[in-house]
PDB file of C-alpha atoms and ligand atoms in Angstrom:
ATOM      1  CA  MET V   1      38.351  61.176  30.729  1.00  0.00           C
ATOM      2  CA  ALA V   2      39.690  60.721  27.207  1.00  0.00           C
ATOM      3  CA  ALA V   3      42.571  58.245  27.278  1.00  0.00           C
ATOM      4  CA  HIS V   4      44.022  59.526  24.003  1.00  0.00           C
ATOM      5  CA  PRO V   5      45.092  62.963  22.760  1.00  0.00           C
ATOM      6  CA  LEU V   6      41.943  64.999  22.283  1.00  0.00           C
ATOM      7  CA  ARG V   7      40.785  64.943  18.657  1.00  0.00           C
ATOM      8  CA  HIS V   8      37.678  66.466  17.141  1.00  0.00           C
ATOM      9  CA  PHE V   9      35.938  65.767  13.826  1.00  0.00           C
ATOM     10  CA  LEU V  10      34.500  69.137  12.891  1.00  0.00           C
ATOM     11  CA  ARG V  11      35.625  69.002   9.250  1.00  0.00           C
ATOM     12  CA  LEU V  12      36.604  66.022   7.127  1.00  0.00           C
ATOM     13  CA  ASP V  13      40.184  67.296   6.978  1.00  0.00           C
ATOM     14  CA  ASP V  14      40.500  67.171  10.764  1.00  0.00           C
ATOM     15  CA  LEU V  15      41.690  63.646   9.946  1.00  0.00           C
ATOM     16  CA  THR V  16      44.722  63.064   7.734  1.00  0.00           C
ATOM     17  CA  ARG V  17      44.510  60.915   4.624  1.00  0.00           C
ATOM     18  CA  ASP V  18      46.220  58.100   6.486  1.00  0.00           C
ATOM     19  CA  GLU V  19      43.769  58.372   9.397  1.00  0.00           C
ATOM     20  CA  LEU V  20      40.790  58.378   7.029  1.00  0.00           C
ATOM     21  CA  GLU V  21      42.148  55.250   5.382  1.00  0.00           C
ATOM     22  CA  HIS V  22      42.435  53.665   8.834  1.00  0.00           C
ATOM     23  CA  VAL V  23      38.785  54.585   9.540  1.00  0.00           C
ATOM     24  CA  PHE V  24      37.688  53.058   6.207  1.00  0.00           C
ATOM     25  CA  ALA V  25      39.623  49.858   6.976  1.00  0.00           C
ATOM     26  CA  ARG V  26      38.007  49.671  10.439  1.00  0.00           C
ATOM     27  CA  THR V  27      34.565  50.342   8.922  1.00  0.00           C
ATOM     28  CA  LEU V  28      34.964  47.198   6.833  1.00  0.00           C
ATOM     29  CA  ILE V  29      35.877  45.106   9.907  1.00  0.00           C
ATOM     30  CA  ILE V  30      33.154  46.603  12.135  1.00  0.00           C
ATOM     31  CA  LYS V  31      30.493  46.152   9.431  1.00  0.00           C
ATOM     32  CA  ASP V  32      31.545  42.546   8.827  1.00  0.00           C
ATOM     33  CA  ARG V  33      31.370  41.712  12.546  1.00  0.00           C
ATOM     34  CA  PHE V  34      27.960  43.362  12.822  1.00  0.00           C
ATOM     35  CA  LYS V  35      26.635  41.344   9.872  1.00  0.00           C
ATOM     36  CA  ARG V  36      27.832  38.141  11.553  1.00  0.00           C
ATOM     37  CA  TYR V  37      26.181  39.127  14.874  1.00  0.00           C
ATOM     38  CA  GLU V  38      29.602  39.118  16.496  1.00  0.00           C
ATOM     39  CA  LEU V  39      29.571  41.210  19.658  1.00  0.00           C
ATOM     40  CA  TYR V  40      32.041  44.124  19.585  1.00  0.00           C
ATOM     41  CA  GLN V  41      31.655  46.358  22.621  1.00  0.00           C
ATOM     42  CA  PRO V  42      34.712  48.545  23.173  1.00  0.00           C
ATOM     43  CA  MET V  43      32.466  51.421  24.393  1.00  0.00           C
ATOM     44  CA  ARG V  44      31.246  49.823  27.607  1.00  0.00           C
ATOM     45  CA  ASP V  45      30.883  52.579  30.238  1.00  0.00           C
ATOM     46  CA  ARG V  46      31.219  55.267  27.548  1.00  0.00           C
ATOM     47  CA  THR V  47      28.488  57.817  26.934  1.00  0.00           C
ATOM     48  CA  LEU V  48      27.713  59.778  23.785  1.00  0.00           C
ATOM     49  CA  ALA V  49      25.753  63.040  24.051  1.00  0.00           C
ATOM     50  CA  MET V  50      23.973  64.016  20.833  1.00  0.00           C
ATOM     51  CA  VAL V  51      22.879  67.638  20.494  1.00  0.00           C
ATOM     52  CA  PHE V  52      20.359  68.330  17.740  1.00  0.00           C
ATOM     53  CA  GLU V  53      19.452  71.885  16.791  1.00  0.00           C
ATOM     54  CA  LYS V  54      18.038  70.650  13.443  1.00  0.00           C
ATOM     55  CA  ALA V  55      15.907  67.631  12.508  1.00  0.00           C
ATOM     56  CA  SER V  56      17.428  64.234  11.718  1.00  0.00           C
ATOM     57  CA  THR V  57      16.571  60.626  10.983  1.00  0.00           C
ATOM     58  CA  ARG V  58      19.788  58.973   9.723  1.00  0.00           C
ATOM     59  CA  THR V  59      22.253  60.836  11.902  1.00  0.00           C
ATOM     60  CA  ARG V  60      20.278  60.222  15.058  1.00  0.00           C
ATOM     61  CA  VAL V  61      19.536  56.558  14.407  1.00  0.00           C
ATOM     62  CA  SER V  62      23.035  55.703  13.204  1.00  0.00           C
ATOM     63  CA  PHE V  63      24.841  57.368  16.121  1.00  0.00           C
ATOM     64  CA  GLU V  64      22.379  56.103  18.710  1.00  0.00           C
ATOM     65  CA  ALA V  65      22.221  52.529  17.419  1.00  0.00           C
ATOM     66  CA  GLY V  66      25.984  52.530  16.824  1.00  0.00           C
ATOM     67  CA  MET V  67      26.877  53.573  20.362  1.00  0.00           C
ATOM     68  CA  TYR V  68      24.483  51.043  21.918  1.00  0.00           C
ATOM     69  CA  GLN V  69      25.782  48.266  19.665  1.00  0.00           C
ATOM     70  CA  MET V  70      29.322  49.068  20.836  1.00  0.00           C
ATOM     71  CA  GLY V  71      28.229  48.692  24.466  1.00  0.00           C
ATOM     72  CA  GLY V  72      27.883  52.390  25.348  1.00  0.00           C
ATOM     73  CA  SER V  73      24.947  54.632  26.106  1.00  0.00           C
ATOM     74  CA  VAL V  74      23.483  57.756  24.560  1.00  0.00           C
ATOM     75  CA  ILE V  75      21.871  61.008  25.697  1.00  0.00           C
ATOM     76  CA  HIS V  76      19.733  62.884  23.173  1.00  0.00           C
ATOM     77  CA  ILE V  77      19.464  66.655  23.636  1.00  0.00           C
ATOM     78  CA  THR V  78      17.569  69.156  21.504  1.00  0.00           C
ATOM     79  CA  THR V  79      17.455  72.937  21.549  1.00  0.00           C
ATOM     80  CA  GLY V  80      13.818  72.897  22.626  1.00  0.00           C
ATOM     81  CA  ASP V  81      14.245  70.616  25.620  1.00  0.00           C
ATOM     82  CA  SER V  82      17.535  71.974  26.988  1.00  0.00           C
ATOM     83  CA  GLN V  83      18.982  75.273  28.166  1.00  0.00           C
ATOM     84  CA  LEU V  84      20.596  75.637  24.729  1.00  0.00           C
ATOM     85  CA  GLY V  85      17.252  76.973  23.554  1.00  0.00           C
ATOM     86  CA  ARG V  86      17.220  79.469  26.431  1.00  0.00           C
ATOM     87  CA  ALA V  87      20.481  81.148  25.454  1.00  0.00           C
ATOM     88  CA  GLU V  88      22.934  79.392  27.781  1.00  0.00           C
ATOM     89  CA  PRO V  89      26.318  80.214  26.200  1.00  0.00           C
ATOM     90  CA  VAL V  90      27.663  77.396  24.054  1.00  0.00           C
ATOM     91  CA  GLU V  91      30.991  77.624  25.929  1.00  0.00           C
ATOM     92  CA  ASP V  92      29.210  76.922  29.231  1.00  0.00           C
ATOM     93  CA  SER V  93      27.217  74.054  27.727  1.00  0.00           C
ATOM     94  CA  ALA V  94      30.450  72.560  26.378  1.00  0.00           C
ATOM     95  CA  ARG V  95      32.201  72.734  29.745  1.00  0.00           C
ATOM     96  CA  VAL V  96      29.284  71.105  31.530  1.00  0.00           C
ATOM     97  CA  ILE V  97      28.316  68.409  29.022  1.00  0.00           C
ATOM     98  CA  SER V  98      31.916  67.365  28.393  1.00  0.00           C
ATOM     99  CA  ARG V  99      32.525  66.766  32.108  1.00  0.00           C
ATOM    100  CA  MET V 100      29.725  64.193  32.120  1.00  0.00           C
ATOM    101  CA  VAL V 101      30.105  62.242  28.890  1.00  0.00           C
ATOM    102  CA  ASP V 102      32.934  60.769  26.800  1.00  0.00           C
ATOM    103  CA  ILE V 103      32.083  62.052  23.319  1.00  0.00           C
ATOM    104  CA  VAL V 104      29.683  64.610  21.845  1.00  0.00           C
ATOM    105  CA  MET V 105      27.975  64.826  18.460  1.00  0.00           C
ATOM    106  CA  ILE V 106      26.393  68.127  17.451  1.00  0.00           C
ATOM    107  CA  ARG V 107      24.070  69.097  14.587  1.00  0.00           C
ATOM    108  CA  THR V 108      23.691  72.846  14.415  1.00  0.00           C
ATOM    109  CA  TYR V 109      23.731  75.962  12.227  1.00  0.00           C
ATOM    110  CA  GLU V 110      27.010  77.879  11.953  1.00  0.00           C
ATOM    111  CA  GLN V 111      30.318  76.007  11.921  1.00  0.00           C
ATOM    112  CA  THR V 112      31.637  78.643  14.349  1.00  0.00           C
ATOM    113  CA  LYS V 113      29.193  77.363  16.959  1.00  0.00           C
ATOM    114  CA  ILE V 114      30.574  73.828  16.888  1.00  0.00           C
ATOM    115  CA  GLU V 115      34.115  75.242  16.871  1.00  0.00           C
ATOM    116  CA  ARG V 116      33.330  77.261  20.014  1.00  0.00           C
ATOM    117  CA  PHE V 117      31.864  74.153  21.645  1.00  0.00           C
ATOM    118  CA  ALA V 118      34.949  72.101  20.747  1.00  0.00           C
ATOM    119  CA  GLN V 119      37.277  74.751  22.092  1.00  0.00           C
ATOM    120  CA  PHE V 120      35.733  74.363  25.546  1.00  0.00           C
ATOM    121  CA  SER V 121      35.138  70.604  25.411  1.00  0.00           C
ATOM    122  CA  ARG V 122      37.192  68.061  27.361  1.00  0.00           C
ATOM    123  CA  VAL V 123      36.076  65.266  25.036  1.00  0.00           C
ATOM    124  CA  PRO V 124      35.971  64.673  21.252  1.00  0.00           C
ATOM    125  CA  VAL V 125      33.305  66.603  19.351  1.00  0.00           C
ATOM    126  CA  ILE V 126      31.842  65.287  16.082  1.00  0.00           C
ATOM    127  CA  ASN V 127      30.109  67.464  13.503  1.00  0.00           C
ATOM    128  CA  GLY V 128      26.749  65.849  12.730  1.00  0.00           C
ATOM    129  CA  LEU V 129      26.030  68.604  10.132  1.00  0.00           C
ATOM    130  CA  THR V 130      26.418  72.362  10.111  1.00  0.00           C
ATOM    131  CA  ASN V 131      25.458  74.927   7.485  1.00  0.00           C
ATOM    132  CA  GLU V 132      28.979  74.586   6.082  1.00  0.00           C
ATOM    133  CA  TYR V 133      29.919  70.883   6.358  1.00  0.00           C
ATOM    134  CA  HIS V 134      28.605  67.338   6.810  1.00  0.00           C
ATOM    135  CA  PRO V 135      31.760  65.259   7.314  1.00  0.00           C
ATOM    136  CA  CYS V 136      30.056  62.113   8.689  1.00  0.00           C
ATOM    137  CA  GLN V 137      28.030  61.919   5.489  1.00  0.00           C
ATOM    138  CA  ILE V 138      31.065  62.022   3.235  1.00  0.00           C
ATOM    139  CA  LEU V 139      32.869  59.487   5.399  1.00  0.00           C
ATOM    140  CA  ALA V 140      30.013  57.063   4.689  1.00  0.00           C
ATOM    141  CA  ASP V 141      29.754  58.090   1.027  1.00  0.00           C
ATOM    142  CA  ILE V 142      33.408  57.474   0.291  1.00  0.00           C
ATOM    143  CA  TYR V 143      33.314  54.187   2.154  1.00  0.00           C
ATOM    144  CA  THR V 144      30.307  53.234   0.003  1.00  0.00           C
ATOM    145  CA  TYR V 145      32.190  54.156  -3.175  1.00  0.00           C
ATOM    146  CA  ILE V 146      35.179  52.047  -2.096  1.00  0.00           C
ATOM    147  CA  GLU V 147      32.874  49.144  -1.224  1.00  0.00           C
ATOM    148  CA  HIS V 148      31.295  49.167  -4.692  1.00  0.00           C
ATOM    149  CA  ARG V 149      34.125  50.324  -6.946  1.00  0.00           C
ATOM    150  CA  GLY V 150      37.462  50.372  -5.070  1.00  0.00           C
ATOM    151  CA  PRO V 151      39.714  53.377  -4.328  1.00  0.00           C
ATOM    152  CA  ILE V 152      38.296  56.814  -5.080  1.00  0.00           C
ATOM    153  CA  ALA V 153      41.670  58.467  -5.806  1.00  0.00           C
ATOM    154  CA  GLY V 154      41.830  59.590  -9.439  1.00  0.00           C
ATOM    155  CA  ARG V 155      38.054  59.320  -9.927  1.00  0.00           C
ATOM    156  CA  THR V 156      35.569  62.047 -10.885  1.00  0.00           C
ATOM    157  CA  VAL V 157      32.499  62.924  -8.840  1.00  0.00           C
ATOM    158  CA  ALA V 158      29.756  65.080 -10.405  1.00  0.00           C
ATOM    159  CA  TRP V 159      27.909  67.359  -7.981  1.00  0.00           C
ATOM    160  CA  ILE V 160      24.639  68.592  -9.502  1.00  0.00           C
ATOM    161  CA  GLY V 161      22.693  71.176  -7.501  1.00  0.00           C
ATOM    162  CA  ASP V 162      23.090  73.398  -4.491  1.00  0.00           C
ATOM    163  CA  ALA V 163      26.466  74.600  -3.215  1.00  0.00           C
ATOM    164  CA  ASN V 164      25.741  73.342   0.280  1.00  0.00           C
ATOM    165  CA  ASN V 165      27.304  71.628   3.301  1.00  0.00           C
ATOM    166  CA  VAL V 166      27.468  68.237   1.544  1.00  0.00           C
ATOM    167  CA  ALA V 167      29.051  69.765  -1.587  1.00  0.00           C
ATOM    168  CA  TYR V 168      31.713  71.617   0.420  1.00  0.00           C
ATOM    169  CA  THR V 169      32.602  68.430   2.259  1.00  0.00           C
ATOM    170  CA  TRP V 170      32.955  66.527  -1.026  1.00  0.00           C
ATOM    171  CA  LEU V 171      35.400  69.237  -2.120  1.00  0.00           C
ATOM    172  CA  GLN V 172      37.401  68.882   1.083  1.00  0.00           C
ATOM    173  CA  ALA V 173      37.537  65.126   0.545  1.00  0.00           C
ATOM    174  CA  ALA V 174      38.680  65.557  -3.053  1.00  0.00           C
ATOM    175  CA  GLN V 175      41.576  67.749  -1.989  1.00  0.00           C
ATOM    176  CA  LEU V 176      42.591  65.331   0.736  1.00  0.00           C
ATOM    177  CA  LEU V 177      42.121  62.021  -1.079  1.00  0.00           C
ATOM    178  CA  GLY V 178      43.133  62.994  -4.615  1.00  0.00           C
ATOM    179  CA  PHE V 179      39.984  62.909  -6.728  1.00  0.00           C
ATOM    180  CA  ARG V 180      38.075  65.512  -8.708  1.00  0.00           C
ATOM    181  CA  VAL V 181      34.644  67.083  -8.260  1.00  0.00           C
ATOM    182  CA  ASN V 182      32.790  68.548 -11.256  1.00  0.00           C
ATOM    183  CA  VAL V 183      30.311  71.056  -9.860  1.00  0.00           C
ATOM    184  CA  SER V 184      27.260  72.525 -11.579  1.00  0.00           C
ATOM    185  CA  THR V 185      25.024  74.928  -9.657  1.00  0.00           C
ATOM    186  CA  PRO V 186      22.293  77.283 -10.927  1.00  0.00           C
ATOM    187  CA  PRO V 187      23.190  80.924 -11.585  1.00  0.00           C
ATOM    188  CA  GLY V 188      23.165  82.852  -8.320  1.00  0.00           C
ATOM    189  CA  TYR V 189      23.762  79.711  -6.241  1.00  0.00           C
ATOM    190  CA  GLY V 190      27.451  79.161  -6.947  1.00  0.00           C
ATOM    191  CA  LEU V 191      30.196  78.008  -4.598  1.00  0.00           C
ATOM    192  CA  ASP V 192      31.455  80.335  -1.880  1.00  0.00           C
ATOM    193  CA  PRO V 193      35.208  80.632  -2.616  1.00  0.00           C
ATOM    194  CA  ARG V 194      35.949  80.797   1.132  1.00  0.00           C
ATOM    195  CA  LEU V 195      34.592  77.264   1.485  1.00  0.00           C
ATOM    196  CA  ALA V 196      35.725  76.003  -1.922  1.00  0.00           C
ATOM    197  CA  PRO V 197      39.317  77.008  -2.649  1.00  0.00           C
ATOM    198  CA  ALA V 198      40.302  76.605  -6.302  1.00  0.00           C
ATOM    199  CA  GLY V 199      42.567  73.753  -7.329  1.00  0.00           C
ATOM    200  CA  PRO V 200      42.822  70.780  -9.669  1.00  0.00           C
ATOM    201  CA  HIS V 201      40.274  68.916  -7.526  1.00  0.00           C
ATOM    202  CA  LEU V 202      37.476  71.334  -8.537  1.00  0.00           C
ATOM    203  CA  VAL V 203      36.062  71.994 -11.999  1.00  0.00           C
ATOM    204  CA  VAL V 204      32.997  74.216 -12.385  1.00  0.00           C
ATOM    205  CA  PHE V 205      30.469  73.711 -15.221  1.00  0.00           C
ATOM    206  CA  ASP V 206      27.446  75.818 -16.170  1.00  0.00           C
ATOM    207  CA  ALA V 207      25.378  72.914 -17.509  1.00  0.00           C
ATOM    208  CA  PRO V 208      24.646  69.900 -15.284  1.00  0.00           C
ATOM    209  CA  LEU V 209      24.994  67.571 -18.287  1.00  0.00           C
ATOM    210  CA  ASP V 210      28.565  68.762 -18.853  1.00  0.00           C
ATOM    211  CA  ALA V 211      29.454  68.207 -15.196  1.00  0.00           C
ATOM    212  CA  ALA V 212      28.166  64.628 -15.400  1.00  0.00           C
ATOM    213  CA  ARG V 213      30.084  63.749 -18.569  1.00  0.00           C
ATOM    214  CA  GLY V 214      32.462  60.842 -17.871  1.00  0.00           C
ATOM    215  CA  ALA V 215      31.864  60.919 -14.100  1.00  0.00           C
ATOM    216  CA  ASP V 216      32.382  57.837 -11.918  1.00  0.00           C
ATOM    217  CA  LEU V 217      29.805  59.009  -9.393  1.00  0.00           C
ATOM    218  CA  VAL V 218      26.872  61.399  -9.742  1.00  0.00           C
ATOM    219  CA  THR V 219      25.486  62.951  -6.586  1.00  0.00           C
ATOM    220  CA  THR V 220      23.095  65.659  -5.489  1.00  0.00           C
ATOM    221  CA  ASP V 221      21.112  66.916  -2.522  1.00  0.00           C
ATOM    222  CA  VAL V 222      17.923  68.845  -1.769  1.00  0.00           C
ATOM    223  CA  TRP V 223      17.440  72.255  -3.377  1.00  0.00           C
ATOM    224  CA  THR V 224      16.746  73.817   0.020  1.00  0.00           C
ATOM    225  CA  SER V 225      18.793  72.796   3.030  1.00  0.00           C
ATOM    226  CA  MET V 226      17.658  73.076   6.636  1.00  0.00           C
ATOM    227  CA  GLY V 227      17.835  76.660   7.801  1.00  0.00           C
ATOM    228  CA  PHE V 228      17.179  78.078   4.311  1.00  0.00           C
ATOM    229  CA  GLU V 229      13.436  77.354   4.166  1.00  0.00           C
ATOM    230  CA  ALA V 230      12.585  81.035   3.607  1.00  0.00           C
ATOM    231  CA  GLU V 231      14.244  80.771   0.163  1.00  0.00           C
ATOM    232  CA  ASP V 232      12.280  77.665  -0.836  1.00  0.00           C
ATOM    233  CA  GLU V 233       9.993  79.167  -3.473  1.00  0.00           C
ATOM    234  CA  GLN V 234      12.762  81.158  -5.118  1.00  0.00           C
ATOM    235  CA  ARG V 235      14.997  78.091  -5.161  1.00  0.00           C
ATOM    236  CA  ARG V 236      12.311  75.924  -6.804  1.00  0.00           C
ATOM    237  CA  GLN V 237      12.364  78.312  -9.763  1.00  0.00           C
ATOM    238  CA  ALA V 238      16.151  78.529  -9.999  1.00  0.00           C
ATOM    239  CA  PHE V 239      16.908  74.804  -9.613  1.00  0.00           C
ATOM    240  CA  THR V 240      14.363  73.325 -12.097  1.00  0.00           C
ATOM    241  CA  HIS V 241      17.063  72.109 -14.506  1.00  0.00           C
ATOM    242  CA  TRP V 242      19.335  70.778 -11.740  1.00  0.00           C
ATOM    243  CA  CYS V 243      17.578  67.440 -11.506  1.00  0.00           C
ATOM    244  CA  VAL V 244      19.508  64.189 -11.852  1.00  0.00           C
ATOM    245  CA  ASP V 245      17.543  62.256 -14.461  1.00  0.00           C
ATOM    246  CA  ASP V 246      18.273  59.452 -16.940  1.00  0.00           C
ATOM    247  CA  ARG V 247      19.841  61.911 -19.380  1.00  0.00           C
ATOM    248  CA  ILE V 248      22.351  63.046 -16.784  1.00  0.00           C
ATOM    249  CA  MET V 249      23.130  59.486 -15.719  1.00  0.00           C
ATOM    250  CA  ALA V 250      23.612  58.535 -19.378  1.00  0.00           C
ATOM    251  CA  ALA V 251      26.293  61.246 -19.708  1.00  0.00           C
ATOM    252  CA  ALA V 252      28.283  59.678 -16.865  1.00  0.00           C
ATOM    253  CA  LYS V 253      30.281  56.450 -17.249  1.00  0.00           C
ATOM    254  CA  THR V 254      28.152  53.339 -17.696  1.00  0.00           C
ATOM    255  CA  GLU V 255      29.448  51.985 -14.374  1.00  0.00           C
ATOM    256  CA  ALA V 256      28.791  55.296 -12.571  1.00  0.00           C
ATOM    257  CA  LEU V 257      27.039  55.177  -9.220  1.00  0.00           C
ATOM    258  CA  PHE V 258      24.322  57.534  -7.979  1.00  0.00           C
ATOM    259  CA  MET V 259      24.369  58.790  -4.379  1.00  0.00           C
ATOM    260  CA  HIS V 260      22.166  61.112  -2.325  1.00  0.00           C
ATOM    261  CA  CYS V 261      22.652  61.806   1.388  1.00  0.00           C
ATOM    262  CA  LEU V 262      18.853  61.693   1.860  1.00  0.00           C
ATOM    263  CA  PRO V 263      16.175  62.745   2.586  1.00  0.00           C
ATOM    264  CA  ALA V 264      15.393  63.019  -1.139  1.00  0.00           C
ATOM    265  CA  HIS V 265      12.672  64.952  -2.904  1.00  0.00           C
ATOM    266  CA  ARG V 266      11.743  62.835  -5.917  1.00  0.00           C
ATOM    267  CA  GLY V 267      10.839  64.971  -8.923  1.00  0.00           C
ATOM    268  CA  GLU V 268      13.005  67.840  -7.672  1.00  0.00           C
ATOM    269  CA  GLU V 269      16.765  67.189  -7.411  1.00  0.00           C
ATOM    270  CA  VAL V 270      16.419  63.553  -8.589  1.00  0.00           C
ATOM    271  CA  THR V 271      13.855  61.557 -10.537  1.00  0.00           C
ATOM    272  CA  ASN V 272      12.186  58.504  -9.079  1.00  0.00           C
ATOM    273  CA  GLU V 273      13.730  56.425 -11.918  1.00  0.00           C
ATOM    274  CA  VAL V 274      17.288  57.382 -10.962  1.00  0.00           C
ATOM    275  CA  ILE V 275      16.987  57.013  -7.193  1.00  0.00           C
ATOM    276  CA  GLU V 276      15.223  53.661  -7.584  1.00  0.00           C
ATOM    277  CA  GLY V 277      17.372  52.640 -10.551  1.00  0.00           C
ATOM    278  CA  PRO V 278      20.259  50.138 -10.839  1.00  0.00           C
ATOM    279  CA  GLN V 279      23.014  52.741 -10.442  1.00  0.00           C
ATOM    280  CA  SER V 280      21.633  54.076  -7.164  1.00  0.00           C
ATOM    281  CA  VAL V 281      23.379  52.965  -3.972  1.00  0.00           C
ATOM    282  CA  VAL V 282      21.509  55.311  -1.636  1.00  0.00           C
ATOM    283  CA  TRP V 283      20.381  52.594   0.799  1.00  0.00           C
ATOM    284  CA  ASP V 284      23.901  51.203   1.209  1.00  0.00           C
ATOM    285  CA  GLU V 285      25.067  54.796   1.600  1.00  0.00           C
ATOM    286  CA  ALA V 286      22.560  55.409   4.394  1.00  0.00           C
ATOM    287  CA  GLU V 287      23.396  52.115   6.126  1.00  0.00           C
ATOM    288  CA  ASN V 288      27.094  52.866   5.986  1.00  0.00           C
ATOM    289  CA  ARG V 289      26.537  55.920   8.206  1.00  0.00           C
ATOM    290  CA  LEU V 290      26.171  53.379  11.018  1.00  0.00           C
ATOM    291  CA  HIS V 291      29.351  51.442  10.308  1.00  0.00           C
ATOM    292  CA  ALA V 292      31.560  54.427   9.389  1.00  0.00           C
ATOM    293  CA  GLN V 293      30.545  56.408  12.483  1.00  0.00           C
ATOM    294  CA  LYS V 294      31.229  53.427  14.729  1.00  0.00           C
ATOM    295  CA  ALA V 295      34.739  53.351  13.249  1.00  0.00           C
ATOM    296  CA  LEU V 296      35.025  57.114  13.700  1.00  0.00           C
ATOM    297  CA  MET V 297      33.992  57.020  17.383  1.00  0.00           C
ATOM    298  CA  GLU V 298      36.360  54.116  17.928  1.00  0.00           C
ATOM    299  CA  PHE V 299      39.217  56.129  16.413  1.00  0.00           C
ATOM    300  CA  LEU V 300      38.455  59.300  18.387  1.00  0.00           C
ATOM    301  CA  LEU V 301      38.101  57.476  21.721  1.00  0.00           C
ATOM    302  CA  LEU V 302      40.500  54.556  21.410  1.00  0.00           C
ATOM    303  CA  GLY V 303      42.936  55.584  18.692  1.00  0.00           C
ATOM    304  CA  ARG V 304      44.439  52.753  16.666  1.00  0.00           C
ATOM    305  CA  ASP V 305      44.909  50.434  19.623  1.00  0.00           C
ATOM    306  CA  VAL V 306      41.963  48.225  18.641  1.00  0.00           C
ATOM    307  CA  THR V 307      41.371  44.645  17.673  1.00  0.00           C
TER     308      THR V 307
HETATM  309  N1   CP D 401      21.790  62.421   5.558  1.00  0.00           N
HETATM  310  C1   CP D 401      21.445  62.819   6.806  1.00  0.00           C
HETATM  311  O1   CP D 401      22.259  63.364   7.561  1.00  0.00           O
HETATM  312  O2   CP D 401      20.176  62.525   7.143  1.00  0.00           O
HETATM  313  P1   CP D 401      19.374  63.027   8.435  1.00  0.00           P
HETATM  314  O3   CP D 401      19.112  64.496   8.254  1.00  0.00           O
HETATM  315  O4   CP D 401      18.137  62.200   8.447  1.00  0.00           O
HETATM  316  O5   CP D 401      20.230  62.800   9.659  1.00  0.00           O
HETATM  317  N1  NVA D 402      22.025  69.711   2.797  1.00  0.00           N
HETATM  318  C1  NVA D 402      21.005  69.109   3.636  1.00  0.00           C
HETATM  319  C2  NVA D 402      21.490  67.793   4.137  1.00  0.00           C
HETATM  320  C3  NVA D 402      20.532  67.055   5.029  1.00  0.00           C
HETATM  321  C4  NVA D 402      21.089  65.772   5.530  1.00  0.00           C
HETATM  322  C5  NVA D 402      20.660  70.034   4.785  1.00  0.00           C
HETATM  323  O1  NVA D 402      21.568  70.651   5.341  1.00  0.00           O
HETATM  324  O2  NVA D 402      19.479  70.166   5.093  1.00  0.00           O
END
């Protein structure tokens, strides 16, 4: 079914730097056409299956709208309404689903699950968030940075908060694209070295204010990610001081941007003033999920042979 060599997007570094730059360049073109109501439908007769084992607003809407806008169609599957929730092996699901559709997006728990699916899939598989990574998010985030401030290489990103899937993907991006991430997490919630290898792209700070100092971009995420709800109360105590507020933004460069993958909890990881303030680009960031993922699906299904 796939006309091009089979490629998956399970981690951000499944694409090379050059391929990511191609996707960013295509995002610009695809977004511009969309804004001008210019029809671009290279996905006619193509079907995307989306498998959600966790909740979603942005990921679902952006993939679904994106595929329809490109002329294709979409099937939405959840654990509860499919045999996935009744213990059909993921390898069997992969073999069946991938014989019927052209591309699959999965949001699930362990990264190993999406890897097992991909191993048995005949078509490209996209990671729509796992416990370990959220590569589609960082694709959109970096595109948003480039759109507002130009190339991200050589810049400094401050990550304030939980060592989670979004943080680990930022670190992967930093290694691949040549920028630095200053990370500050509460005691007991530090980075897992298996997911965050040391290197010049990563600098760890105890105090969030120190991590933000001189940063070009400040970003954070919820204190409790999906799947970790049992730890919620304990995390509320531990994360109290890991809130991006005006003081933290003032420590960053004056032209620094604020990003958040959303959904946000105002008054927890970010204040209302910061997320609604002039440095916040969270709505552009969310919108760019649509454009960046259209460029990603185009790359995975059609390669670079596009107009
Ligand atoms: N940022 C993000 O992935 O949002 P959803 O959980 O709404 O998809
Ligand atoms: N880290 C969050 C991101 C949600 C988009 C989570 O995994 O729940």
